[in-house]
CSV table of C-alpha atoms in Angstrom, one decimal:
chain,number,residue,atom,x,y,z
A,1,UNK,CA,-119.0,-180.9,-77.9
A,2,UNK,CA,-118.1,-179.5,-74.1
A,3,UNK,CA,-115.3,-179.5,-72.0
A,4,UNK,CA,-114.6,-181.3,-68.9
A,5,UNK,CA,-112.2,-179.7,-66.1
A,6,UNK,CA,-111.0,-181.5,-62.7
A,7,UNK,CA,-109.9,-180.1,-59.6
A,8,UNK,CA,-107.8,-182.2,-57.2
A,9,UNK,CA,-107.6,-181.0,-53.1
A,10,UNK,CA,-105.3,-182.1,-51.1
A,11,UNK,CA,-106.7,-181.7,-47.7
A,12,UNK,CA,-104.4,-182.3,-44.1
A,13,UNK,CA,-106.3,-183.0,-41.2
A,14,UNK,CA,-105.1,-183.5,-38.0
A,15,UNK,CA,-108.2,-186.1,-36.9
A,16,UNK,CA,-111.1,-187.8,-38.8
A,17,UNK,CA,-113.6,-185.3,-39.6
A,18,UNK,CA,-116.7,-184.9,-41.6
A,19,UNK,CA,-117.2,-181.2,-43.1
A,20,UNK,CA,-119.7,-180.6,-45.6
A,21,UNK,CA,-118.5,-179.3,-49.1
A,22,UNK,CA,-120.9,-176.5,-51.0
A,23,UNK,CA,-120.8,-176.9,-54.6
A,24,UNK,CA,-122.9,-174.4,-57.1
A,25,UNK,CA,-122.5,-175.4,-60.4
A,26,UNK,CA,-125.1,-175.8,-63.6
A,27,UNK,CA,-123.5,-178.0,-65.3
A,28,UNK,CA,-122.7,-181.6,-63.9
A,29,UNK,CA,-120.6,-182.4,-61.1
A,30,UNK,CA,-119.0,-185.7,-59.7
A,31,UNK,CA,-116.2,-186.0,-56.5
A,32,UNK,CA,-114.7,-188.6,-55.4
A,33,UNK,CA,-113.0,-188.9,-51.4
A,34,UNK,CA,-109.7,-190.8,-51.2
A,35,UNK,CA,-111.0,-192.4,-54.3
A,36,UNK,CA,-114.4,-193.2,-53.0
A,37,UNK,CA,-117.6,-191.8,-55.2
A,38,UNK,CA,-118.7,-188.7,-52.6
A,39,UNK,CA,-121.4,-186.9,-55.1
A,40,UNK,CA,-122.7,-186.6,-58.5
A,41,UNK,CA,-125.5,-184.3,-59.9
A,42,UNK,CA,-126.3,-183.9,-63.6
A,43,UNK,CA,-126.6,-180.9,-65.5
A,44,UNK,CA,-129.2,-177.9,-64.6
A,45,UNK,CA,-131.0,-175.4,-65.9
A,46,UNK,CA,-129.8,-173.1,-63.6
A,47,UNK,CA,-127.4,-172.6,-61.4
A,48,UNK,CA,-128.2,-175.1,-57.7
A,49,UNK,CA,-126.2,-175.1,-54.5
A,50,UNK,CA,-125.3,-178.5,-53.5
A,51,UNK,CA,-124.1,-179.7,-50.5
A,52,UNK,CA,-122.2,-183.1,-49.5
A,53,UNK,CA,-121.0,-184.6,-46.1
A,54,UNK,CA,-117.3,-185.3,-46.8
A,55,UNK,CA,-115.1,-188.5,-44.9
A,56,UNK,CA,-111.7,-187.2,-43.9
A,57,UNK,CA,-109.3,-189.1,-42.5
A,58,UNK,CA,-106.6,-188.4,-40.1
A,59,UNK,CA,-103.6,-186.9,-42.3
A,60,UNK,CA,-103.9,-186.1,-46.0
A,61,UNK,CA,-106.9,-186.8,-48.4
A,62,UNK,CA,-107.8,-186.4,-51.8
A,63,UNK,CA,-110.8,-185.0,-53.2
A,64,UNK,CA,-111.5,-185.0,-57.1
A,65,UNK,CA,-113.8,-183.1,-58.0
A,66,UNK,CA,-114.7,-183.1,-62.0
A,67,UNK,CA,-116.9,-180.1,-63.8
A,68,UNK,CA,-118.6,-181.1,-66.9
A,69,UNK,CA,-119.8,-178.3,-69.7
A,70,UNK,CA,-122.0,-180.5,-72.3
A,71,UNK,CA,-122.7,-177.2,-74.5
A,72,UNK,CA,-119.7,-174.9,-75.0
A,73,UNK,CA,-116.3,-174.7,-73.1
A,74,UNK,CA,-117.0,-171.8,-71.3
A,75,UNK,CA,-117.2,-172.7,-67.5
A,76,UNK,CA,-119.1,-170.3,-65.3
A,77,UNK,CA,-118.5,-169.5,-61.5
A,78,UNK,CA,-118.1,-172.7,-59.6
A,79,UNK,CA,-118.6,-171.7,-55.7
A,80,UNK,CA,-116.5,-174.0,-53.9
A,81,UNK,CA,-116.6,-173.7,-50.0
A,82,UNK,CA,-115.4,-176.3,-47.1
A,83,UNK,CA,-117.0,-175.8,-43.6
């Protein structure tokens, strides 16, 4: 059995934009925008970079983002970076 952890982000902006979101991860990965499906990738072998084109709105947004471990509960570096 694994472990499953979620991250929530609470993002202001002050217009509508559309940054990209970097996620490395081996394990699998799903986010949700405002409660919209954003991304999923399944597990790896390895450790990937990912990237995904993010909808903000103007004012505050929420982005999910949930980290699944299928074979232990350790979680290794997750790179997280908005641009």
């Amino acid at each position: 059995p694994g472990t499953v952890a979620y991250a929530l982000l609470r993002i202001t902006a002050d217009k509508a934009r559309k940054p990209t979101l970097r996620v490395g991860h081996d394990d699998a990965v799903r986010i949700w925008v405002n409660g919209a499906d954003a991304a999923q990738w399944e597990a790896q072998s390895r450790f990937v970079l990912n990237t995904v084109d993010l909808t903000l709105r103007e004012g505050e947004n929420d982005v999910l983002i949930k980290a699944e471990n299928a074979w232990n509960t350790n979680f290794a570096a997750w790179a997280l970076a908005l641009y």
